[in-house]
């Protein structure tokens, strides 16, 4: 049976999280003269974070397996450039061009995965080389010029909105589905689920989040399609990381790769598959980014891979491997985008924004190291005596 302290912690952590978010919103709104907490700005913020969420949700799996990808931004740029070139210059229809762009992203991920997974080369070196190759190929194709404008039907992939009324219905249906899943898990698993306390906590948090989303989307233009794409990708990655054998193997590899091999996990294949999924996100992210910008710019995706690493680390994904969640990554993405948005509203220099991001990333990694060391020491001190 769980003690009072365990039950108390289950409520304290989410309550502290809500209080922290509320405090940030209050401060950000205050320093931006009450512009930040508006339905329009929050909708734009979520749309702005969509491409980052798409890339970070797959990068999380690489970090969990103790790997990394420095070619993400360049991969997004190249796939978007290919799609834009096929549509604008070659006259292709939208869907075949998207299929080619996504397929190209998968191939790019497979190349990284082959050298890292099967050849055993360091991920840092391989993806750094891939970053130069991908962006260089894009510059050669376009002479570093912007390719556009894209057709309105293509821009709608990111810029179209679900109507406010339908958005409210969608959010309510998602809450109902979440509640159904939790009730079913509670009945089937009983004490293993965590009891009524966990059920109440999950439903209360979901109700608060859904209420906030309803207020945001109902007061402006509804849910942006870019947010729909990011949510769909994040949901799939959550299921993959928590409900599949592949996801369990990735966590096992990150925890101890030698133990994973001894347990029969084909680690080379799993790492290859992780980079293949990352390549798929190049394609999806490239399409969404090109649709949002209305074309493929030479600066598209610049620094996106570092933002993805920062967002994942802020969201609790460990650089040491074995720890991470899609929900945490989503929170990290939103927090990082909020900071970007606040600095833009305050007309902070883009150079100072780079400094702020660097400090945030370093702080997140230091906290990760501190927490992991603290956990390790706790295990040593509380090691059961034989």
Coordinates of N, CA and C in Angstrom, one line a residue, residues 2-237:
X2 N 0.4 2.3 -0.6 CA 1.2 3.5 -0.7 C 1.0 4.3 0.6
X3 N 2.1 5.0 1.0 CA 2.0 5.8 2.1 C 1.5 7.2 1.8
X4 N 1.3 8.0 2.9 CA 0.8 9.3 2.8 C 1.8 10.2 2.0
X5 N 3.1 9.9 2.2 CA 4.1 10.7 1.6 C 4.1 10.5 0.0
X6 N 3.9 9.3 -0.4 CA 3.9 9.0 -1.8 C 2.7 9.7 -2.5
X7 N 1.5 9.6 -1.8 CA 0.3 10.2 -2.3 C 0.5 11.8 -2.4
X8 N 1.1 12.3 -1.3 CA 1.4 13.7 -1.3 C 2.2 14.2 -2.4
X9 N 3.3 13.4 -2.7 CA 4.2 13.8 -3.8 C 3.5 13.8 -5.2
X10 N 2.5 12.9 -5.3 CA 1.8 12.8 -6.6 C 1.0 14.1 -6.8
X11 N 0.5 14.7 -5.8 CA -0.2 15.9 -5.9 C 0.7 17.1 -5.9
X12 N 1.8 17.1 -5.2 CA 2.7 18.2 -5.0 C 3.3 18.6 -6.4
X13 N 3.8 17.5 -7.1 CA 4.6 17.8 -8.3 C 3.7 18.5 -9.4
X14 N 2.5 17.9 -9.7 CA 1.7 18.6 -10.7 C 1.2 20.0 -10.2
X15 N 1.0 20.1 -8.9 CA 0.5 21.4 -8.4 C 1.7 22.4 -8.5
X16 N 2.9 22.0 -8.2 CA 4.0 22.9 -8.4 C 4.2 23.3 -9.9
X17 N 4.0 22.3 -10.8 CA 4.1 22.6 -12.2 C 3.1 23.6 -12.6
X18 N 1.8 23.5 -12.2 CA 0.8 24.5 -12.5 C 1.1 25.8 -12.0
X19 N 1.6 25.9 -10.7 CA 1.9 27.1 -10.1 C 3.1 27.8 -10.9
X20 N 4.0 27.0 -11.3 CA 5.2 27.5 -12.0 C 4.7 28.1 -13.4
X21 N 3.9 27.4 -14.1 CA 3.4 27.9 -15.4 C 2.6 29.2 -15.2
X22 N 1.7 29.2 -14.2 CA 0.9 30.4 -13.9 C 1.8 31.6 -13.6
X23 N 2.9 31.3 -12.8 CA 3.8 32.4 -12.4 C 4.5 32.9 -13.7
X24 N 5.0 32.0 -14.6 CA 5.6 32.4 -15.8 C 4.7 33.3 -16.7
X25 N 3.5 32.8 -16.8 CA 2.5 33.5 -17.6 C 2.3 34.9 -17.1
X26 N 2.2 35.0 -15.7 CA 1.9 36.3 -15.1 C 3.1 37.3 -15.4
X27 N 4.3 36.7 -15.2 CA 5.5 37.6 -15.4 C 5.7 38.0 -16.8
X28 N 5.5 37.0 -17.7 CA 5.7 37.3 -19.2 C 4.6 38.3 -19.6
X29 N 3.4 38.2 -19.1 CA 2.3 39.1 -19.5 C 2.6 40.5 -18.9
X30 N 3.2 40.6 -17.8 CA 3.5 41.8 -17.1 C 4.6 42.6 -17.9
X31 N 5.7 41.9 -18.3 CA 6.8 42.6 -18.9 C 6.5 42.9 -20.4
X32 N 5.4 42.3 -20.9 CA 5.1 42.6 -22.3 C 3.8 43.5 -22.4
X33 N 3.5 44.2 -21.3 CA 2.4 45.1 -21.3 C 1.1 44.4 -21.6
X34 N 0.9 43.2 -21.1 CA -0.3 42.5 -21.2 C -0.6 42.0 -22.6
X35 N 0.4 41.9 -23.4 CA 0.2 41.4 -24.8 C 0.4 39.9 -24.9
X36 N 1.2 39.3 -24.0 CA 1.6 37.9 -24.1 C 0.4 37.0 -23.9
X37 N -0.4 37.2 -22.8 CA -1.5 36.3 -22.5 C -2.8 36.9 -23.2
X38 N -2.7 36.7 -24.5 CA -3.9 37.0 -25.4 C -4.2 35.8 -26.3
X39 N -5.4 35.7 -26.7 CA -5.7 34.5 -27.4 C -5.0 34.4 -28.8
X40 N -4.9 35.6 -29.4 CA -4.2 35.6 -30.7 C -2.7 35.3 -30.5
X41 N -2.0 35.9 -29.5 CA -0.6 35.6 -29.3 C -0.3 34.2 -28.9
X42 N -1.2 33.6 -28.1 CA -0.9 32.2 -27.6 C -1.2 31.2 -28.8
X43 N -2.2 31.6 -29.7 CA -2.4 30.7 -30.8 C -1.2 30.8 -31.8
X44 N -0.6 32.0 -32.0 CA 0.5 32.1 -32.8 C 1.7 31.4 -32.2
X45 N 1.8 31.5 -30.9 CA 2.9 30.8 -30.2 C 2.9 29.3 -30.4
X46 N 1.7 28.7 -30.3 CA 1.6 27.3 -30.5 C 1.9 26.9 -32.0
X47 N 1.4 27.8 -32.9 CA 1.7 27.5 -34.3 C 3.2 27.6 -34.6
X48 N 3.9 28.6 -33.9 CA 5.3 28.8 -34.1 C 6.1 27.6 -33.6
X49 N 5.6 26.9 -32.6 CA 6.3 25.8 -31.9 C 6.1 24.5 -32.6
X50 N 5.3 24.4 -33.7 CA 4.9 23.2 -34.3 C 6.0 22.4 -34.9
X51 N 6.8 23.1 -35.7 CA 7.9 22.4 -36.4 C 8.9 21.9 -35.4
X52 N 9.2 22.7 -34.4 CA 10.2 22.3 -33.3 C 9.6 21.1 -32.6
X53 N 8.3 21.0 -32.4 CA 7.8 19.9 -31.7 C 7.9 18.6 -32.5
X54 N 7.7 18.8 -33.8 CA 7.8 17.6 -34.7 C 9.2 17.0 -34.7
X55 N 10.2 17.9 -34.8 CA 11.6 17.4 -34.8 C 12.0 16.9 -33.4
X56 N 11.6 17.6 -32.3 CA 12.1 17.3 -31.0 C 11.5 16.0 -30.5
X57 N 10.3 15.6 -30.9 CA 9.6 14.4 -30.5 C 10.4 13.2 -31.0
X58 N 11.0 13.2 -32.1 CA 11.8 12.1 -32.6 C 13.2 12.2 -32.1
X59 N 13.8 13.4 -31.9 CA 15.1 13.6 -31.4 C 15.2 13.0 -30.0
X60 N 14.0 13.1 -29.3 CA 14.0 12.5 -27.9 C 14.4 11.0 -27.9
X61 N 14.0 10.3 -28.9 CA 14.3 8.9 -29.0 C 15.8 8.7 -29.2
X62 N 16.4 9.5 -29.9 CA 17.9 9.5 -30.1 C 18.6 9.8 -28.8
X63 N 18.2 10.8 -28.1 CA 18.8 11.2 -26.9 C 18.7 10.1 -25.8
X64 N 17.5 9.5 -25.8 CA 17.3 8.4 -24.9 C 18.2 7.2 -25.2
X65 N 18.5 7.0 -26.4 CA 19.5 5.9 -26.8 C 20.9 6.3 -26.8
X66 N 21.2 7.5 -26.2 CA 22.5 8.1 -26.1 C 23.1 8.4 -27.4
X67 N 22.3 8.9 -28.3 CA 22.8 9.4 -29.6 C 22.3 10.9 -29.8
X68 N 22.6 11.4 -30.9 CA 22.2 12.8 -31.1 C 22.1 13.1 -32.6
X69 N 21.5 14.1 -33.0 CA 21.4 14.5 -34.4 C 21.6 16.0 -34.6
X70 N 22.7 16.4 -35.2 CA 23.0 17.8 -35.5 C 22.6 18.2 -36.9
X71 N 22.0 17.3 -37.6 CA 21.6 17.6 -39.0 C 20.1 17.9 -39.2
X72 N 19.4 17.9 -38.0 CA 17.9 18.1 -38.1 C 17.5 19.3 -38.9
X73 N 18.0 20.5 -38.5 CA 17.6 21.7 -39.2 C 18.0 21.7 -40.6
X74 N 19.1 21.2 -41.0 CA 19.5 21.1 -42.4 C 18.6 20.1 -43.2
X75 N 18.3 19.0 -42.5 CA 17.4 18.1 -43.1 C 16.0 18.6 -43.4
X76 N 15.5 19.4 -42.5 CA 14.2 20.0 -42.7 C 14.3 21.0 -43.8
X77 N 15.4 21.8 -43.9 CA 15.6 22.8 -44.9 C 15.6 22.1 -46.3
X78 N 16.4 21.0 -46.4 CA 16.6 20.3 -47.7 C 15.3 19.7 -48.2
X79 N 14.5 19.0 -47.3 CA 13.3 18.4 -47.8 C 12.3 19.5 -48.2
X80 N 12.2 20.6 -47.4 CA 11.3 21.7 -47.8 C 11.7 22.3 -49.1
X81 N 13.0 22.4 -49.3 CA 13.5 23.0 -50.6 C 13.2 22.1 -51.8
X82 N 13.3 20.8 -51.6 CA 13.0 19.9 -52.7 C 11.5 20.0 -53.0
X83 N 10.6 20.0 -52.0 CA 9.2 20.1 -52.2 C 8.9 21.4 -52.9
X84 N 9.4 22.5 -52.4 CA 9.1 23.8 -53.0 C 9.6 23.9 -54.5
X85 N 10.8 23.3 -54.8 CA 11.3 23.3 -56.1 C 10.4 22.5 -57.1
X86 N 10.0 21.4 -56.6 CA 9.1 20.5 -57.5 C 7.8 21.2 -57.8
X87 N 7.2 21.9 -56.8 CA 5.9 22.6 -57.0 C 6.1 23.9 -57.8
X88 N 7.0 24.7 -57.4 CA 7.1 26.0 -58.0 C 7.8 26.0 -59.4
X89 N 8.9 25.3 -59.5 CA 9.7 25.3 -60.7 C 9.4 24.2 -61.7
X90 N 9.1 23.0 -61.1 CA 8.8 21.8 -62.0 C 7.4 21.7 -62.3
X91 N 6.5 22.4 -61.6 CA 5.1 22.4 -61.9 C 4.4 21.1 -61.4
X92 N 4.9 20.4 -60.4 CA 4.3 19.2 -59.9 C 3.1 19.6 -59.0
X93 N 2.2 18.7 -58.9 CA 1.0 18.9 -58.0 C 1.5 18.7 -56.6
X94 N 0.8 19.1 -55.6 CA 1.2 19.2 -54.2 C 1.6 17.8 -53.6
X95 N 0.6 16.9 -53.8 CA 0.8 15.6 -53.1 C 2.0 14.8 -53.5
X96 N 2.2 14.6 -54.8 CA 3.4 13.9 -55.3 C 4.7 14.6 -54.8
X97 N 4.7 15.9 -54.8 CA 5.9 16.6 -54.3 C 6.1 16.4 -52.8
X98 N 5.0 16.4 -52.0 CA 5.2 16.1 -50.6 C 5.7 14.7 -50.4
X99 N 5.2 13.7 -51.2 CA 5.6 12.3 -51.1 C 7.1 12.2 -51.3
X100 N 7.6 12.9 -52.3 CA 9.0 12.9 -52.7 C 9.8 13.5 -51.5
X101 N 9.4 14.6 -51.0 CA 10.1 15.3 -49.9 C 10.2 14.4 -48.6
X102 N 9.0 13.8 -48.3 CA 9.0 12.9 -47.1 C 9.9 11.7 -47.3
X103 N 9.8 11.1 -48.5 CA 10.7 10.0 -48.9 C 12.2 10.3 -48.8
X104 N 12.5 11.5 -49.3 CA 13.9 12.0 -49.2 C 14.3 12.1 -47.8
X105 N 13.5 12.6 -46.9 CA 13.8 12.7 -45.5 C 14.1 11.3 -44.9
X106 N 13.3 10.3 -45.3 CA 13.5 9.0 -44.8 C 14.9 8.4 -45.3
X107 N 15.2 8.7 -46.5 CA 16.5 8.2 -47.1 C 17.6 8.9 -46.3
X108 N 17.5 10.2 -46.0 CA 18.5 10.9 -45.3 C 18.7 10.3 -43.9
X109 N 17.6 10.0 -43.3 CA 17.7 9.4 -41.9 C 18.4 8.0 -42.0
X110 N 18.1 7.3 -43.1 CA 18.6 5.9 -43.2 C 20.2 6.0 -43.4
X111 N 20.6 7.1 -44.1 CA 22.1 7.2 -44.3 C 22.7 7.5 -43.0
X112 N 22.2 8.4 -42.2 CA 22.7 8.6 -40.8 C 22.7 7.3 -40.0
X113 N 21.6 6.6 -40.1 CA 21.4 5.4 -39.3 C 22.4 4.3 -39.7
X114 N 22.7 4.2 -41.0 CA 23.6 3.2 -41.5 C 25.0 3.4 -40.9
X115 N 25.5 4.7 -41.0 CA 26.9 5.0 -40.5 C 27.0 4.9 -39.0
X116 N 25.9 5.3 -38.3 CA 26.0 5.3 -36.8 C 25.6 3.9 -36.3
X117 N 24.5 3.3 -36.8 CA 24.0 2.1 -36.2 C 24.9 0.9 -36.6
X118 N 25.1 0.7 -37.9 CA 25.8 -0.5 -38.4 C 27.3 -0.3 -38.5
X119 N 27.7 0.9 -38.9 CA 29.2 1.1 -39.0 C 29.8 1.5 -37.7
X120 N 29.0 2.0 -36.7 CA 29.5 2.3 -35.4 C 30.3 3.6 -35.3
X121 N 30.1 4.5 -36.3 CA 30.8 5.8 -36.2 C 30.1 6.7 -35.2
X122 N 30.8 7.7 -34.6 CA 30.2 8.6 -33.6 C 29.1 9.4 -34.2
X123 N 28.0 9.5 -33.5 CA 26.8 10.2 -34.0 C 27.1 11.7 -34.2
X124 N 28.0 12.2 -33.3 CA 28.3 13.7 -33.4 C 28.9 14.0 -34.7
X125 N 29.9 13.1 -35.1 CA 30.7 13.4 -36.4 C 29.8 13.2 -37.6
X126 N 29.1 12.1 -37.6 CA 28.3 11.7 -38.8 C 27.2 12.8 -39.0
X127 N 26.5 13.2 -38.0 CA 25.4 14.1 -38.2 C 25.9 15.5 -38.4
X128 N 27.1 15.9 -37.9 CA 27.7 17.1 -38.2 C 28.1 17.2 -39.7
X129 N 28.7 16.1 -40.2 CA 29.0 16.0 -41.7 C 27.7 16.1 -42.5
X130 N 26.6 15.4 -42.0 CA 25.4 15.4 -42.7 C 24.8 16.8 -42.8
X131 N 24.9 17.5 -41.7 CA 24.4 18.9 -41.7 C 25.0 19.7 -42.8
X132 N 26.3 19.6 -43.0 CA 27.0 20.3 -44.1 C 26.5 19.9 -45.4
X133 N 26.4 18.6 -45.6 CA 26.0 18.0 -46.9 C 24.6 18.4 -47.2
X134 N 23.7 18.3 -46.3 CA 22.3 18.6 -46.6 C 22.1 20.0 -46.9
X135 N 22.6 20.9 -46.1 CA 22.4 22.3 -46.4 C 23.2 22.8 -47.6
X136 N 24.4 22.2 -47.9 CA 25.1 22.5 -49.1 C 24.4 22.1 -50.3
X137 N 23.8 20.9 -50.3 CA 23.0 20.4 -51.5 C 21.8 21.4 -51.7
X138 N 21.2 21.8 -50.7 CA 20.1 22.8 -50.8 C 20.5 24.1 -51.4
X139 N 21.7 24.6 -51.0 CA 22.2 25.8 -51.6 C 22.6 25.7 -53.0
X140 N 23.2 24.5 -53.4 CA 23.5 24.3 -54.8 C 22.3 24.3 -55.7
X141 N 21.2 23.6 -55.2 CA 20.0 23.5 -55.9 C 19.4 24.9 -56.2
X142 N 19.4 25.8 -55.2 CA 18.7 27.1 -55.3 C 19.6 28.3 -55.4
X143 N 21.0 28.1 -55.4 CA 21.9 29.2 -55.3 C 21.7 30.0 -54.1
X144 N 21.2 29.4 -53.0 CA 21.0 30.0 -51.7 C 19.8 31.1 -51.8
X145 N 18.9 30.9 -52.8 CA 17.8 31.8 -53.0 C 16.5 31.2 -52.4
X146 N 15.6 32.1 -52.2 CA 14.3 31.6 -51.7 C 13.5 31.0 -52.9
X147 N 12.9 29.9 -52.6 CA 12.0 29.3 -53.7 C 10.5 29.5 -53.3
X148 N 9.8 30.2 -54.1 CA 8.4 30.5 -53.7 C 7.8 31.5 -54.7
X149 N 6.6 32.0 -54.5 CA 5.7 31.6 -53.4 C 5.0 30.3 -53.7
X150 N 4.6 29.7 -52.6 CA 3.9 28.4 -52.7 C 2.4 28.7 -52.9
X151 N 1.7 27.7 -53.6 CA 0.2 27.9 -53.8 C -0.5 28.0 -52.4
X152 N -1.6 28.6 -52.4 CA -2.4 28.8 -51.2 C -2.8 27.5 -50.6
X153 N -3.1 26.5 -51.5 CA -3.6 25.2 -51.1 C -2.5 24.5 -50.3
X154 N -1.2 24.8 -50.7 CA -0.1 24.2 -49.9 C 0.1 24.9 -48.6
X155 N 0.0 26.2 -48.6 CA 0.2 27.0 -47.4 C -0.9 26.6 -46.3
X156 N -2.0 26.1 -46.8 CA -3.1 25.7 -45.9 C -2.7 24.6 -45.0
X157 N -1.7 23.8 -45.4 CA -1.2 22.7 -44.5 C -0.8 23.3 -43.1
X158 N -0.3 24.5 -43.1 CA 0.1 25.1 -41.8 C -0.8 26.3 -41.4
X159 N -1.2 27.0 -42.4 CA -1.9 28.3 -42.1 C -3.4 28.2 -42.0
X160 N -4.0 27.1 -42.4 CA -5.5 27.0 -42.3 C -5.8 26.7 -40.8
X161 N -7.1 27.0 -40.5 CA -7.6 26.8 -39.1 C -8.8 26.0 -39.1
X162 N -8.9 25.2 -38.1 CA -10.2 24.6 -37.7 C -11.1 25.6 -37.1
X163 N -12.3 25.7 -37.4 CA -13.2 26.8 -36.9 C -13.3 26.8 -35.4
X164 N -13.5 27.9 -34.8 CA -13.5 28.0 -33.3 C -14.5 27.0 -32.7
X165 N -15.7 26.9 -33.3 CA -16.7 26.0 -32.7 C -16.3 24.6 -32.8
X166 N -15.8 24.2 -34.0 CA -15.3 22.8 -34.1 C -14.1 22.5 -33.3
X167 N -13.3 23.6 -33.1 CA -12.1 23.4 -32.2 C -12.5 23.0 -30.8
X168 N -13.5 23.7 -30.3 CA -14.0 23.4 -28.9 C -14.5 22.0 -28.9
X169 N -15.2 21.5 -29.9 CA -15.7 20.1 -30.0 C -14.5 19.2 -30.0
X170 N -13.5 19.5 -30.7 CA -12.3 18.6 -30.8 C -11.6 18.5 -29.5
X171 N -11.4 19.6 -28.8 CA -10.8 19.6 -27.5 C -11.6 18.8 -26.5
X172 N -12.9 19.0 -26.5 CA -13.8 18.2 -25.6 C -13.8 16.7 -25.9
X173 N -13.7 16.4 -27.2 CA -13.6 14.9 -27.5 C -12.3 14.3 -27.1
X174 N -11.2 15.1 -27.2 CA -9.9 14.6 -26.7 C -9.9 14.4 -25.2
X175 N -10.6 15.3 -24.5 CA -10.6 15.2 -23.0 C -11.5 13.9 -22.7
X176 N -12.6 13.7 -23.4 CA -13.4 12.5 -23.1 C -12.6 11.3 -23.4
X177 N -11.9 11.2 -24.5 CA -11.1 10.1 -24.8 C -10.0 9.8 -23.8
X178 N -9.3 10.9 -23.3 CA -8.3 10.8 -22.3 C -8.9 10.2 -21.0
X179 N -10.1 10.7 -20.6 CA -10.8 10.3 -19.4 C -11.2 8.8 -19.6
X180 N -11.6 8.4 -20.7 CA -12.0 7.0 -21.0 C -10.8 6.1 -20.8
X181 N -9.7 6.5 -21.4 CA -8.5 5.6 -21.3 C -8.0 5.5 -19.8
X182 N -8.1 6.6 -19.1 CA -7.7 6.5 -17.7 C -8.6 5.7 -16.8
X183 N -9.9 5.9 -17.1 CA -10.9 5.0 -16.3 C -10.7 3.6 -16.6
X184 N -10.5 3.2 -17.9 CA -10.3 1.8 -18.2 C -9.0 1.3 -17.6
X185 N -7.9 2.1 -17.6 CA -6.7 1.6 -17.0 C -6.8 1.5 -15.5
X186 N -7.6 2.4 -14.9 CA -7.8 2.3 -13.4 C -8.6 1.0 -13.1
X187 N -9.6 0.7 -13.9 CA -10.4 -0.5 -13.6 C -9.6 -1.8 -13.8
X188 N -8.8 -1.8 -14.9 CA -8.1 -3.0 -15.3 C -6.9 -3.3 -14.4
X189 N -6.1 -2.2 -14.0 CA -4.9 -2.3 -13.3 C -5.0 -2.2 -11.8
X190 N -6.0 -1.5 -11.4 CA -6.2 -1.3 -10.0 C -5.1 -0.6 -9.3
X191 N -4.5 -1.3 -8.3 CA -3.4 -0.7 -7.5 C -2.2 -0.4 -8.4
X192 N -1.9 -1.2 -9.4 CA -0.8 -1.0 -10.3 C -0.9 0.4 -11.1
X193 N -2.1 0.8 -11.3 CA -2.4 2.1 -12.0 C -2.0 3.2 -11.1
X194 N -2.2 3.1 -9.8 CA -1.8 4.1 -8.9 C -3.0 4.6 -8.0
X195 N -4.1 3.9 -8.2 CA -5.3 4.2 -7.3 C -6.1 5.5 -7.8
X196 N -7.1 5.8 -7.0 CA -7.9 6.9 -7.3 C -7.2 8.3 -7.3
X197 N -6.1 8.4 -6.5 CA -5.4 9.6 -6.4 C -4.8 10.0 -7.8
X198 N -4.2 9.0 -8.4 CA -3.6 9.2 -9.7 C -4.7 9.5 -10.8
X199 N -5.8 8.8 -10.7 CA -6.9 9.1 -11.6 C -7.4 10.5 -11.5
X200 N -7.6 10.9 -10.2 CA -8.1 12.3 -10.0 C -7.1 13.3 -10.5
X201 N -5.8 13.1 -10.2 CA -4.7 14.0 -10.6 C -4.7 14.1 -12.2
X202 N -4.7 13.0 -12.9 CA -4.7 13.0 -14.3 C -5.9 13.8 -14.9
X203 N -7.1 13.5 -14.4 CA -8.3 14.1 -14.9 C -8.3 15.6 -14.6
X204 N -7.8 16.0 -13.4 CA -7.8 17.4 -13.0 C -6.8 18.2 -13.9
X205 N -5.6 17.6 -14.1 CA -4.6 18.3 -15.0 C -5.2 18.4 -16.4
X206 N -5.8 17.3 -16.9 CA -6.3 17.4 -18.3 C -7.4 18.4 -18.4
X207 N -8.3 18.5 -17.4 CA -9.4 19.5 -17.4 C -8.8 20.9 -17.4
X208 N -7.8 21.2 -16.7 CA -7.2 22.5 -16.7 C -6.6 22.8 -18.0
X209 N -5.8 21.9 -18.6 CA -5.2 22.1 -19.9 C -6.2 22.3 -21.0
X210 N -7.2 21.4 -21.0 CA -8.3 21.5 -22.0 C -9.1 22.8 -21.9
X211 N -9.3 23.2 -20.6 CA -10.0 24.5 -20.4 C -9.3 25.7 -21.0
X212 N -7.9 25.7 -20.8 CA -7.1 26.7 -21.3 C -7.1 26.7 -22.8
X213 N -7.0 25.5 -23.4 CA -7.0 25.4 -24.9 C -8.3 25.9 -25.5
X214 N -9.4 25.6 -24.8 CA -10.7 26.1 -25.3 C -10.8 27.6 -25.3
X215 N -10.3 28.2 -24.2 CA -10.3 29.6 -24.1 C -9.4 30.2 -25.2
X216 N -8.3 29.7 -25.5 CA -7.4 30.2 -26.5 C -8.0 30.0 -27.9
X217 N -8.4 28.8 -28.3 CA -8.9 28.6 -29.6 C -10.2 29.2 -29.9
X218 N -11.1 29.2 -28.9 CA -12.4 29.8 -29.2 C -12.4 31.3 -29.3
X219 N -11.4 31.9 -28.8 CA -11.3 33.4 -28.8 C -10.6 34.0 -30.0
X220 N -10.0 33.1 -30.8 CA -9.3 33.7 -32.0 C -9.9 33.0 -33.3
X221 N -9.1 32.2 -33.9 CA -9.6 31.6 -35.2 C -9.7 30.1 -35.1
X222 N -9.4 29.5 -34.0 CA -9.5 28.1 -33.9 C -8.1 27.4 -33.8
X223 N -8.1 26.2 -34.1 CA -6.8 25.4 -34.1 C -6.1 25.5 -35.4
X224 N -4.8 26.0 -35.4 CA -4.1 26.0 -36.6 C -3.7 24.6 -37.1
X225 N -3.7 24.4 -38.4 CA -3.4 23.0 -38.9 C -2.0 22.6 -38.6
X226 N -1.1 23.6 -38.4 CA 0.3 23.2 -38.0 C 0.3 22.6 -36.6
X227 N -0.6 23.0 -35.7 CA -0.7 22.5 -34.4 C -1.3 21.1 -34.5
X228 N -2.2 20.9 -35.4 CA -2.8 19.5 -35.6 C -1.7 18.6 -36.0
X229 N -0.9 19.0 -37.0 CA 0.2 18.1 -37.5 C 1.2 17.8 -36.3
X230 N 1.6 18.8 -35.5 CA 2.5 18.6 -34.4 C 1.9 17.6 -33.4
X231 N 0.6 17.8 -33.1 CA -0.1 17.0 -32.1 C -0.2 15.6 -32.5
X232 N -0.4 15.4 -33.8 CA -0.5 14.0 -34.4 C 0.8 13.3 -34.3
X233 N 1.9 14.0 -34.6 CA 3.2 13.4 -34.6 C 3.6 13.1 -33.1
X234 N 3.3 14.0 -32.2 CA 3.7 13.8 -30.8 C 2.9 12.7 -30.2
X235 N 1.6 12.5 -30.6 CA 0.8 11.4 -30.1 C 1.4 10.1 -30.6
X236 N 1.7 10.0 -31.8 CA 2.3 8.8 -32.4 C 3.6 8.4 -31.7
X237 N 4.5 9.4 -31.5 CA 5.7 9.2 -30.8 C 5.5 8.8 -29.4

